XYZ file of C-alpha atoms in Angstrom:
705
model
C 118.283 112.952 86.029
C 121.412 110.781 84.061
C 122.234 107.254 84.919
C 124.651 107.522 87.526
C 123.162 110.353 89.065
C 119.986 107.986 90.203
C 122.165 105.302 90.752
C 124.261 107.377 93.339
C 120.008 109.039 94.868
C 119.249 105.362 94.800
C 122.730 104.401 97.112
C 121.865 107.326 99.555
C 118.397 106.850 100.595
C 118.857 103.952 100.935
C 121.691 103.980 102.992
C 119.809 106.215 104.889
C 116.603 104.625 105.385
C 118.044 101.854 106.735
C 120.549 103.171 109.309
C 117.232 104.982 110.555
C 115.502 101.447 110.678
C 118.985 100.090 112.651
C 118.267 102.690 115.234
C 115.264 101.136 116.337
C 113.422 98.109 117.127
C 111.367 97.793 114.159
C 112.603 94.319 111.223
C 112.944 94.794 107.997
C 109.040 93.949 107.504
C 107.758 95.844 109.296
C 109.498 98.499 107.995
C 109.454 98.082 105.136
C 105.768 99.124 103.439
C 105.380 102.903 105.444
C 108.838 103.626 103.509
C 107.751 102.342 100.300
C 104.143 104.385 101.127
C 106.585 107.401 101.629
C 107.903 106.933 98.032
C 104.461 106.901 96.448
C 103.372 109.857 98.603
C 106.108 111.853 97.698
C 105.593 110.551 93.777
C 101.777 112.057 94.043
C 102.987 114.968 95.239
C 105.293 115.686 92.625
C 103.102 114.956 90.476
C 100.055 117.285 91.383
C 102.845 119.323 91.580
C 103.243 118.994 87.985
C 99.883 119.529 87.512
C 98.475 122.471 89.997
C 99.118 125.392 87.747
C 96.668 123.771 84.837
C 94.022 122.676 87.108
C 93.580 125.427 89.479
C 93.100 127.549 85.788
C 90.648 124.856 84.770
C 88.999 125.266 88.279
C 88.346 129.571 87.500
C 87.443 129.160 84.633
C 84.675 127.118 84.819
C 83.800 128.328 88.849
C 80.688 130.169 88.300
C 78.950 128.311 85.328
C 76.876 125.769 84.007
C 79.535 123.449 83.185
C 81.700 124.510 86.909
C 82.722 120.793 88.303
C 84.992 120.065 91.550
C 88.735 121.298 91.965
C 88.921 117.442 92.729
C 87.526 116.000 89.687
C 89.474 118.848 87.337
C 92.915 117.475 89.467
C 92.517 113.155 88.721
C 91.534 113.980 85.169
C 94.718 115.910 84.612
C 97.061 113.715 86.861
C 95.352 110.960 88.486
C 95.950 112.394 92.263
C 93.450 114.982 94.457
C 95.630 116.171 97.626
C 94.117 118.132 100.273
C 96.216 120.510 101.584
C 97.464 118.381 104.971
C 98.057 115.023 102.288
C 101.027 117.680 100.842
C 104.053 116.481 101.341
C 105.472 119.977 102.425
C 102.665 120.168 105.354
C 103.379 116.889 106.379
C 107.598 117.828 106.319
C 106.970 121.191 107.595
C 105.144 119.666 110.815
C 106.220 120.312 114.175
C 107.768 117.667 116.170
C 105.323 117.601 118.729
C 103.187 117.084 116.468
C 101.613 112.745 115.697
C 103.609 112.851 112.594
C 102.826 109.307 111.949
C 99.261 110.354 112.753
C 99.081 112.778 110.332
C 100.512 110.841 107.000
C 98.055 107.926 107.924
C 95.193 110.801 107.388
C 96.911 111.483 104.447
C 96.728 108.360 103.028
C 93.381 107.719 103.894
C 92.352 110.913 101.804
C 94.234 109.541 98.299
C 92.183 105.911 98.651
C 89.234 107.976 99.069
C 89.619 110.148 95.581
C 91.252 107.264 94.177
C 89.235 103.987 94.097
C 91.433 102.029 92.647
C 93.878 103.139 95.920
C 91.224 101.545 98.189
C 93.056 99.804 101.574
C 95.709 99.597 99.533
C 97.841 102.028 101.236
C 99.519 101.677 104.322
C 97.945 103.588 107.135
C 98.212 101.563 110.491
C 101.688 100.440 109.478
C 102.419 103.697 110.844
C 101.798 103.457 114.351
C 104.648 100.979 114.343
C 106.285 104.508 114.404
C 104.350 105.025 117.673
C 104.279 102.162 119.977
C 108.248 102.663 121.270
C 110.413 106.693 121.852
C 113.075 105.253 120.304
C 110.517 105.310 116.664
C 108.818 108.619 117.096
C 111.805 110.086 115.317
C 111.706 108.242 111.632
C 108.193 109.287 110.385
C 109.848 112.486 110.474
C 112.948 112.066 108.989
C 111.927 109.763 106.693
C 109.864 112.586 105.063
C 113.464 114.483 105.431
C 114.982 112.208 103.524
C 112.466 111.311 100.476
C 112.426 115.047 100.358
C 115.662 114.929 98.669
C 114.057 113.094 95.685
C 113.989 116.280 92.986
C 110.920 118.056 92.590
C 110.499 117.455 88.751
C 111.580 114.345 89.127
C 109.387 111.983 86.507
C 107.476 108.406 87.196
C 110.153 106.347 85.640
C 112.272 107.632 88.187
C 110.152 106.780 90.575
C 109.848 103.679 89.635
C 113.173 102.993 89.657
C 113.572 104.195 93.830
C 110.706 102.155 94.729
C 112.253 99.261 92.832
C 115.602 99.425 94.381
C 114.185 99.738 97.505
C 111.873 96.651 96.875
C 114.921 94.490 96.401
C 116.736 95.631 98.923
C 114.313 95.095 101.539
C 113.727 91.814 100.110
C 117.603 91.135 100.764
C 117.126 92.173 103.715
C 114.002 89.923 105.030
C 115.934 86.696 104.180
C 114.139 83.428 102.859
C 110.717 85.215 102.910
C 112.200 88.169 100.800
C 112.513 87.066 97.422
C 108.660 85.696 97.514
C 107.361 89.518 96.068
C 110.500 90.465 94.360
C 112.399 88.729 91.040
C 116.312 90.679 90.206
C 115.171 93.453 87.714
C 117.942 91.840 85.496
C 116.072 89.327 85.412
C 112.439 90.437 84.703
C 114.876 92.808 81.700
C 115.492 89.990 80.006
C 112.755 88.417 79.621
C 111.078 90.899 78.079
C 113.781 91.248 75.833
C 112.987 87.713 74.594
C 109.390 87.538 74.535
C 109.326 91.432 73.588
C 105.609 92.774 74.268
C 103.894 95.184 71.881
C 101.138 96.334 73.881
C 98.055 94.070 74.701
C 97.092 91.951 77.433
C 100.172 90.606 80.475
C 99.601 88.496 82.863
C 101.723 87.135 86.284
C 99.932 84.682 87.689
C 102.632 84.900 90.395
C 102.909 88.291 90.560
C 104.614 89.750 94.030
C 105.294 93.082 93.918
C 104.456 93.520 90.179
C 108.269 93.911 88.666
C 107.052 91.975 85.231
C 104.088 94.485 84.846
C 106.682 97.664 84.417
C 109.658 95.822 83.082
C 106.308 95.199 80.038
C 105.934 98.632 79.981
C 109.251 99.747 79.697
C 110.201 97.818 77.119
C 107.062 99.041 75.134
C 107.943 102.964 76.342
C 111.296 102.344 74.788
C 109.713 100.804 71.038
C 107.579 103.965 70.875
C 109.514 104.431 67.611
C 108.516 101.764 66.096
C 104.931 103.163 64.208
C 103.074 100.017 64.000
C 103.908 98.917 68.098
C 100.987 98.103 69.772
C 101.989 100.637 72.601
C 99.164 99.985 74.735
C 99.051 97.103 77.876
C 96.468 96.079 80.735
C 98.048 94.004 83.126
C 96.730 91.346 85.047
C 98.029 89.602 88.025
C 97.015 87.485 90.999
C 98.974 87.177 93.979
C 98.399 84.941 97.506
C 99.546 87.473 99.740
C 97.844 90.515 100.971
C 100.481 92.962 101.810
C 102.905 91.840 98.719
C 99.119 92.516 96.874
C 99.577 96.180 98.167
C 103.028 96.635 97.021
C 101.918 95.589 93.421
C 98.979 97.890 93.516
C 101.619 101.320 95.048
C 104.595 99.843 92.153
C 101.524 100.132 89.571
C 99.883 103.751 89.871
C 104.167 104.931 90.019
C 104.937 103.873 87.277
C 100.949 104.560 85.763
C 100.034 101.413 84.346
C 96.532 100.158 83.729
C 95.469 97.114 84.998
C 94.183 95.055 87.533
C 95.699 93.213 90.416
C 93.796 90.728 92.567
C 95.050 88.370 96.053
C 94.303 84.308 94.899
C 95.535 81.449 94.953
C 96.160 80.568 91.002
C 96.103 76.923 92.043
C 92.357 76.974 93.506
C 91.022 80.112 92.067
C 90.839 81.265 88.586
C 89.352 85.109 88.528
C 90.715 86.267 85.248
C 89.586 83.107 83.616
C 93.000 81.962 81.890
C 92.741 79.849 79.800
C 93.297 81.162 76.832
C 92.974 85.004 77.455
C 96.209 86.497 77.506
C 98.884 87.806 74.419
C 101.823 87.861 76.858
C 102.150 85.823 80.581
C 105.343 86.639 83.036
C 106.145 84.721 86.415
C 108.914 83.968 88.584
C 106.538 81.157 90.497
C 107.618 79.644 93.565
C 109.656 76.298 92.783
C 108.770 72.960 93.903
C 105.683 73.264 95.660
C 104.617 69.750 96.826
C 101.093 70.245 99.037
C 99.102 71.206 95.919
C 95.933 68.944 95.690
C 95.215 66.589 93.219
C 91.670 66.727 93.127
C 91.188 70.276 93.095
C 93.720 70.654 89.478
C 92.901 67.216 87.742
C 89.876 69.010 86.176
C 90.677 72.435 85.494
C 91.520 72.854 82.170
C 93.959 75.353 82.868
C 96.371 72.669 84.566
C 94.789 69.159 82.489
C 95.113 70.267 78.493
C 98.872 68.506 78.470
C 98.807 66.335 81.494
C 98.585 66.658 84.740
C 101.152 65.621 87.536
C 101.114 62.740 89.525
C 101.683 60.161 91.396
C 102.607 61.444 95.929
C 99.859 60.602 97.577
C 99.974 62.479 101.773
C 98.139 62.356 104.651
C 96.005 65.605 105.514
C 94.414 66.407 108.179
C 90.908 67.450 106.049
C 88.562 65.713 107.435
C 88.027 62.517 110.000
C 87.492 58.594 107.992
C 85.017 56.577 109.482
C 87.703 55.197 111.321
C 88.790 58.405 113.161
C 91.729 58.480 110.938
C 92.742 61.236 109.319
C 91.499 61.054 105.499
C 94.655 60.733 102.770
C 94.481 63.477 100.342
C 95.986 63.279 96.996
C 98.293 66.129 95.596
C 100.706 67.214 92.793
C 104.519 65.659 93.007
C 105.026 69.561 92.927
C 103.402 72.563 91.740
C 106.147 73.434 88.996
C 104.250 71.274 85.994
C 100.800 72.622 86.992
C 102.610 76.542 86.460
C 104.612 75.330 83.111
C 100.753 74.036 81.834
C 99.244 77.249 82.929
C 101.275 78.890 80.976
C 100.775 77.265 78.072
C 97.272 77.292 78.873
C 96.891 81.491 79.078
C 98.132 81.656 75.564
C 96.101 83.969 73.091
C 97.231 81.846 69.664
C 100.633 84.008 68.471
C 100.808 84.761 72.054
C 104.273 84.086 73.955
C 105.564 83.622 77.520
C 108.616 83.636 80.215
C 108.584 81.519 83.119
C 111.439 81.173 85.743
C 111.299 77.811 86.919
C 113.468 75.135 89.299
C 116.796 73.848 87.117
C 115.260 69.995 87.746
C 112.040 70.769 86.074
C 114.109 70.524 82.801
C 115.135 66.949 83.497
C 112.170 65.783 85.720
C 110.808 62.014 85.290
C 107.568 60.200 85.141
C 104.157 62.349 84.711
C 106.214 65.437 83.953
C 108.672 63.768 81.091
C 104.982 63.271 80.170
C 103.748 66.339 79.957
C 107.192 68.295 78.604
C 107.144 66.099 75.561
C 103.380 66.815 74.540
C 104.345 70.874 75.154
C 107.336 70.024 72.629
C 105.266 67.707 70.106
C 102.103 70.719 70.257
C 105.522 72.467 69.653
C 104.541 75.382 72.352
C 107.904 75.588 73.689
C 110.198 78.462 71.681
C 113.471 78.298 73.793
C 115.411 76.726 77.289
C 117.661 79.536 79.541
C 119.755 78.671 81.867
C 120.873 81.422 84.378
C 123.659 82.147 86.235
C 123.482 80.678 89.588
C 123.089 83.809 92.437
C 121.551 86.687 90.399
C 117.956 85.184 92.982
C 118.000 86.772 96.217
C 116.995 83.287 98.422
C 118.193 81.256 95.603
C 121.677 80.262 95.690
C 121.736 77.640 92.616
C 121.144 78.627 88.859
C 117.633 78.748 87.627
C 115.677 77.699 84.489
C 113.841 80.361 81.797
C 110.956 78.515 79.777
C 110.117 80.559 76.299
C 106.512 79.781 75.072
C 105.430 80.883 71.539
C 102.348 80.285 69.965
C 103.204 81.571 66.767
C 106.400 79.770 66.045
C 107.538 78.894 61.901
C 109.809 75.621 63.063
C 109.086 72.800 65.638
C 113.263 73.427 66.900
C 113.397 74.252 70.664
C 115.910 77.316 70.826
C 118.333 75.967 73.865
C 120.982 78.981 75.783
C 123.381 78.664 78.189
C 124.297 81.940 79.748
C 125.719 80.194 83.066
C 128.705 81.719 82.224
C 127.512 85.512 81.770
C 127.041 87.622 84.651
C 128.699 91.008 86.540
C 129.156 90.129 90.046
C 128.042 92.888 92.962
C 129.550 91.288 96.195
C 130.877 88.232 96.742
C 127.241 86.149 97.472
C 125.444 87.946 94.571
C 125.560 89.019 91.051
C 123.857 90.461 87.905
C 122.758 90.679 83.902
C 124.288 94.410 82.793
C 122.081 96.393 80.535
C 124.982 94.803 77.381
C 124.998 91.126 78.866
C 121.031 91.173 78.559
C 121.291 92.827 75.387
C 123.876 90.016 73.439
C 121.761 87.113 75.564
C 118.683 88.703 73.616
C 120.300 89.080 70.209
C 120.367 85.121 69.569
C 117.270 84.545 69.496
C 116.933 87.579 67.253
C 119.456 86.146 64.809
C 117.938 82.758 65.098
C 114.656 84.728 63.800
C 116.409 86.489 60.424
C 116.803 89.473 62.005
C 120.505 90.323 61.624
C 120.481 93.883 60.937
C 119.461 94.168 64.746
C 123.120 92.860 65.304
C 124.959 95.459 62.946
C 122.762 98.474 64.434
C 123.869 96.502 68.471
C 127.857 96.817 67.522
C 127.400 100.019 65.703
C 125.643 101.538 69.406
C 129.039 99.642 71.327
C 131.319 100.900 69.256
C 130.094 104.619 69.227
C 129.249 104.146 73.496
C 132.880 102.574 73.369
C 134.744 106.323 71.124
C 132.725 108.229 74.331
C 133.798 106.489 76.884
C 137.127 106.418 75.668
C 136.692 110.516 74.801
C 136.187 110.933 78.300
C 138.929 108.055 79.704
C 141.679 110.272 77.680
C 140.406 113.864 79.538
C 141.261 112.243 82.664
C 144.908 110.815 81.744
C 146.302 114.001 81.843
C 145.481 115.640 85.623
C 146.431 111.423 86.926
C 149.682 111.539 85.524
C 150.707 114.547 86.611
C 149.472 113.568 90.076
C 151.345 110.196 90.005
C 154.479 112.393 88.702
C 153.831 114.492 91.080
C 153.848 111.707 94.102
C 157.476 110.383 91.893
C 159.187 113.581 92.325
C 159.104 113.434 96.671
C 160.448 109.381 95.412
C 163.855 109.950 94.969
C 165.487 108.413 97.226
C 164.293 104.769 94.849
C 165.472 106.386 91.858
C 165.718 103.629 90.219
C 161.942 102.100 90.873
C 161.452 106.391 90.166
C 163.008 105.998 87.158
C 160.968 102.946 85.901
C 157.611 104.270 87.067
C 158.317 107.232 84.903
C 158.947 105.114 81.725
C 155.372 104.074 82.210
C 153.599 106.624 81.910
C 155.676 107.846 79.088
C 154.271 104.740 77.351
C 151.285 104.888 79.285
C 151.273 109.045 77.347
C 152.742 107.718 74.130
C 149.942 104.879 73.806
C 147.232 107.267 74.959
C 148.479 109.661 71.931
C 147.636 106.955 69.525
C 143.107 108.229 70.327
C 143.105 111.147 67.906
C 143.850 108.321 64.864
C 140.738 105.671 66.481
C 139.268 108.722 66.731
C 139.037 109.691 62.897
C 139.305 105.724 61.977
C 135.429 105.710 63.778
C 134.465 108.894 61.831
C 134.996 107.662 58.696
C 133.001 104.642 60.077
C 130.337 106.493 61.169
C 130.112 108.291 57.415
C 130.153 105.020 55.315
C 127.602 103.594 57.369
C 125.389 105.573 55.523
C 126.476 103.578 52.407
C 126.456 100.397 53.803
C 123.164 99.158 53.261
C 123.765 95.586 53.195
C 124.013 93.248 56.695
C 127.478 91.049 55.186
C 129.255 95.168 53.913
C 128.409 96.806 57.299
C 129.503 93.400 59.784
C 132.274 93.494 57.693
C 133.056 96.976 57.979
C 132.490 96.871 61.885
C 135.016 93.639 61.547
C 137.685 95.710 60.004
C 137.156 98.639 62.722
C 137.021 97.077 66.149
C 140.239 95.119 65.184
C 142.558 98.554 65.391
C 141.544 98.411 68.873
C 143.250 94.942 69.854
C 147.032 96.384 70.041
C 146.129 99.383 71.077
C 144.113 98.295 74.302
C 146.606 95.850 74.280
C 149.918 99.247 74.437
C 147.959 100.220 77.489
C 147.311 96.993 79.297
C 151.615 96.267 79.175
C 152.052 100.560 79.891
C 149.718 100.128 83.328
C 151.307 96.671 84.213
C 154.562 98.110 84.100
C 153.707 101.280 86.594
C 151.848 98.150 89.139
C 155.340 96.914 88.769
C 157.726 99.521 89.528
C 155.432 100.736 92.079
C 155.268 97.813 93.843
C 159.705 97.063 93.466
C 159.129 100.832 95.247
C 156.948 99.760 97.909
C 159.893 96.304 98.592
C 162.314 98.468 98.527
C 161.278 101.057 100.870
C 160.137 98.202 102.868
C 163.437 96.658 103.229
C 165.747 99.912 103.559
C 162.780 100.967 107.224
C 163.782 96.893 108.208
C 167.160 97.750 108.066
C 166.960 100.553 110.284
C 164.939 98.779 112.582
C 161.827 101.094 112.097
C 158.079 99.706 111.525
C 157.418 100.672 108.021
C 154.246 102.399 107.187
C 152.180 103.255 104.072
C 152.678 107.902 103.536
C 150.937 109.616 102.073
C 152.703 109.901 98.916
C 152.697 105.930 98.503
C 148.799 105.572 99.374
C 148.284 108.523 96.816
C 150.229 106.294 93.984
C 148.359 103.748 94.560
C 145.274 105.375 94.325
C 145.899 106.934 91.399
C 147.281 103.904 89.578
C 143.328 101.952 91.173
C 141.724 104.995 88.893
C 143.916 104.087 85.664
C 142.860 100.327 86.134
C 139.054 102.109 86.794
C 139.474 104.238 83.363
C 140.866 101.813 81.535
C 138.516 98.829 82.169
C 135.384 101.772 81.461
C 136.754 102.091 77.722
C 137.772 99.147 76.859
C 134.429 97.256 78.275
C 132.416 98.368 75.053
C 135.081 96.937 72.867
C 134.506 93.607 74.425
C 130.778 93.326 73.950
C 131.024 93.755 69.883
C 134.665 91.511 70.168
C 132.346 88.803 72.321
C 129.730 88.987 69.806
C 131.459 88.566 66.682
C 134.022 85.917 67.931
C 130.867 84.202 68.074
C 128.615 85.217 64.934
C 131.125 86.224 62.585
C 128.845 86.264 60.196
C 125.895 88.300 62.051
C 124.133 85.309 61.690
C 122.316 82.552 63.351
C 124.823 79.449 64.454
C 125.066 77.140 66.437
C 127.728 78.033 69.432
C 129.591 74.832 71.641
C 128.910 75.785 74.821
C 126.119 79.109 74.775
C 123.530 78.081 72.297
C 122.226 75.577 70.057
C 119.183 74.865 67.992
C 118.043 70.557 68.212
C 115.599 69.371 66.270
C 112.322 67.633 67.906
C 114.683 64.482 67.132
C 117.438 65.548 68.605
C 115.412 66.536 71.803
C 113.944 62.565 71.817
C 116.916 61.033 71.848
C 117.592 62.948 74.896
C 114.539 60.900 76.478
C 112.328 65.122 76.240
C 115.128 66.709 78.358
C 115.110 70.519 78.026
C 117.699 70.615 79.526
C 120.221 73.394 77.519
C 123.644 71.991 79.424
C 122.640 68.690 77.163
C 122.769 70.080 73.902
C 124.801 73.007 73.483
C 128.276 71.415 74.816
C 131.448 73.529 76.562
C 134.120 74.680 75.674
C 137.245 75.705 77.684
C 138.147 79.272 76.714
C 142.050 80.182 76.313
C 142.579 83.442 78.817
C 144.901 83.903 75.234
C 148.220 84.909 77.932
C 151.649 84.006 76.725
C 153.411 81.644 78.828
C 155.611 84.647 79.149
C 152.761 86.175 80.670
C 151.282 83.548 82.375
C 154.544 83.680 84.449
C 154.710 87.405 85.193
C 151.383 87.530 86.115
C 152.221 84.560 88.779
C 155.250 86.739 89.693
C 153.294 89.113 90.312
C 150.778 87.550 92.492
C 153.490 86.251 94.628
C 155.447 89.585 94.939
C 152.386 91.056 96.502
C 151.424 88.019 98.416
C 155.130 87.593 100.223
C 154.894 91.750 100.568
C 151.067 91.268 102.140
C 152.888 88.175 104.625
C 155.625 90.614 105.093
C 152.816 93.024 107.002
C 150.786 90.933 108.497
C 154.866 89.406 110.768
C 155.191 93.382 111.568
C 150.956 93.353 112.637
C 151.718 90.350 115.129
C 154.731 91.427 116.378
C 153.437 95.076 117.101
C 149.744 92.894 118.643
C 152.517 90.419 120.679
C 154.521 93.073 122.111
C 151.410 95.101 122.812
C 149.913 92.369 124.080
C 152.669 91.514 127.173
C 153.266 94.959 128.130
C 149.776 94.815 129.077
C 150.253 91.407 131.045
C 153.935 92.775 132.438
C 151.527 96.564 133.493
C 149.233 94.265 134.878
């Protein structure tokens, strides 16, 4: 299953599952756990199915001998699960409608727990009773079983992990403010792992939510299996205060085949893993600005007091009455942000690394927090600070900051990165970081560490993928061109604009014809790459090769822009002609078809150019394939520079601001402005015509009444 197929499957499954909920009386918070439980059950069944033949063969071979073993023991050894017949997915799927399917699912979950001790008390059971409380809910268990049966029987654990996290993300979104407590967006977690680069050992998340940090850590390690020196074994430890979320995390670990422990605990007051100096890596997205942590409970805890405890706030708490009957005042910390920051620094082993999501305000916090921050800097524990774009999180719209700790630093400087302008817009209210944007940002600390080879390797990967995308687009172009010409053939009444459109299509085809030369240049570049062993030589060759694509894409953009203009002009003239005849203009099928084809051309061009844009982004900022300070993006600041800024760790204070040009000439800007004006006039005209129709219809209704 490729990436696009998986994305489609995720979307289809979510849309269908959400539609079922919409037609029930269940809230998202009531629906999420049983749905995620069924995804887990399908995963367990798929995995069992893949080992079923081997399990049966081993059982029959040992049966009746002195070393006879139960089928259950063999199954757990081979695949980690033993599924009794009534816990198999197909058994549940094929139950008659009249059966109590919710009860059957509950029994299946209980049997799995009984054979896998680490899941005891984790899988949803009584939650399925929610489907029996109302007649309008009773069809949902059967429908959900049918829905998840669409997951292929050969789907890997990785596929299940991604589907599980996709559902977690959307449940977080649908639950609003409370949903983000158990889920951190995948792109943010992936960026954190790409920068701290876990290679095995023990990973700790003291606010683990549904366990996404662990999944991405394991995914990073899996992708580096070719590195023979890497430690590929990982054991994860997490604490989470909410029992329901602990269960989600344990299921997430099971679906992703991760070893570890998740314990229910309030990290401020409990330390179930004896965290001080115990971990190779620490990652978390803790709650921001918690202001009711009791000072007395943390000030004597070395996890929180090693670098100073935040103070200076008192609140009256109903913790117990004084002698006069009044409430006894309980002193609390100003907020919990610097407790988490302390915890990260103290939980690391020598040489350990950590990444922490924190509110922007913590970077500049004053008073006792500033003293703690200064101590951390002077102790050389802060590796870097990175400001994220806004709207990445489901429940926080303001940008957050990533703090990076490194107990194996080799210099006393701090790397500041401002990534607020690097994002992909998902919808009006949400953004994410694409895989390529994550790699581009993560390359900055790698360059800082002198790993220049990774820069030229990444650029070559982009060039290779870009050429593959161009090749795919070129295969689609003839069909799109023929479709456009066929539609234009029916528009002979407007010969002028029809000819302009034909000329634009011809120019587009001619421009695409240059692709053959670029393919040859790419083949030559690939052959020469093995002969250039120095980073400087490869970087120079990459810059020269990338420059060949600039006129190519400029020509494509010009041709598509001319085609766009011709189509709009044709529409405009047609509308004017209809208006003169006193008729109401309507968009016919041919017009819709030509617009759809032009949009398809836009999409093909955008996808084809994207990888080359990433190459340009990297080469423009790091022309020597080596780290350098880039205004508006990154700055390596000395301790003296940080002291001058009152020990602030806000990247914006150091990287500066750059006003980027859009690269357009005055003529191009005016042409685009005129194009937008033409489109606005067209929309205004359509709005006026619709208003006239509505007014006329309302008038007729009133007269008839």
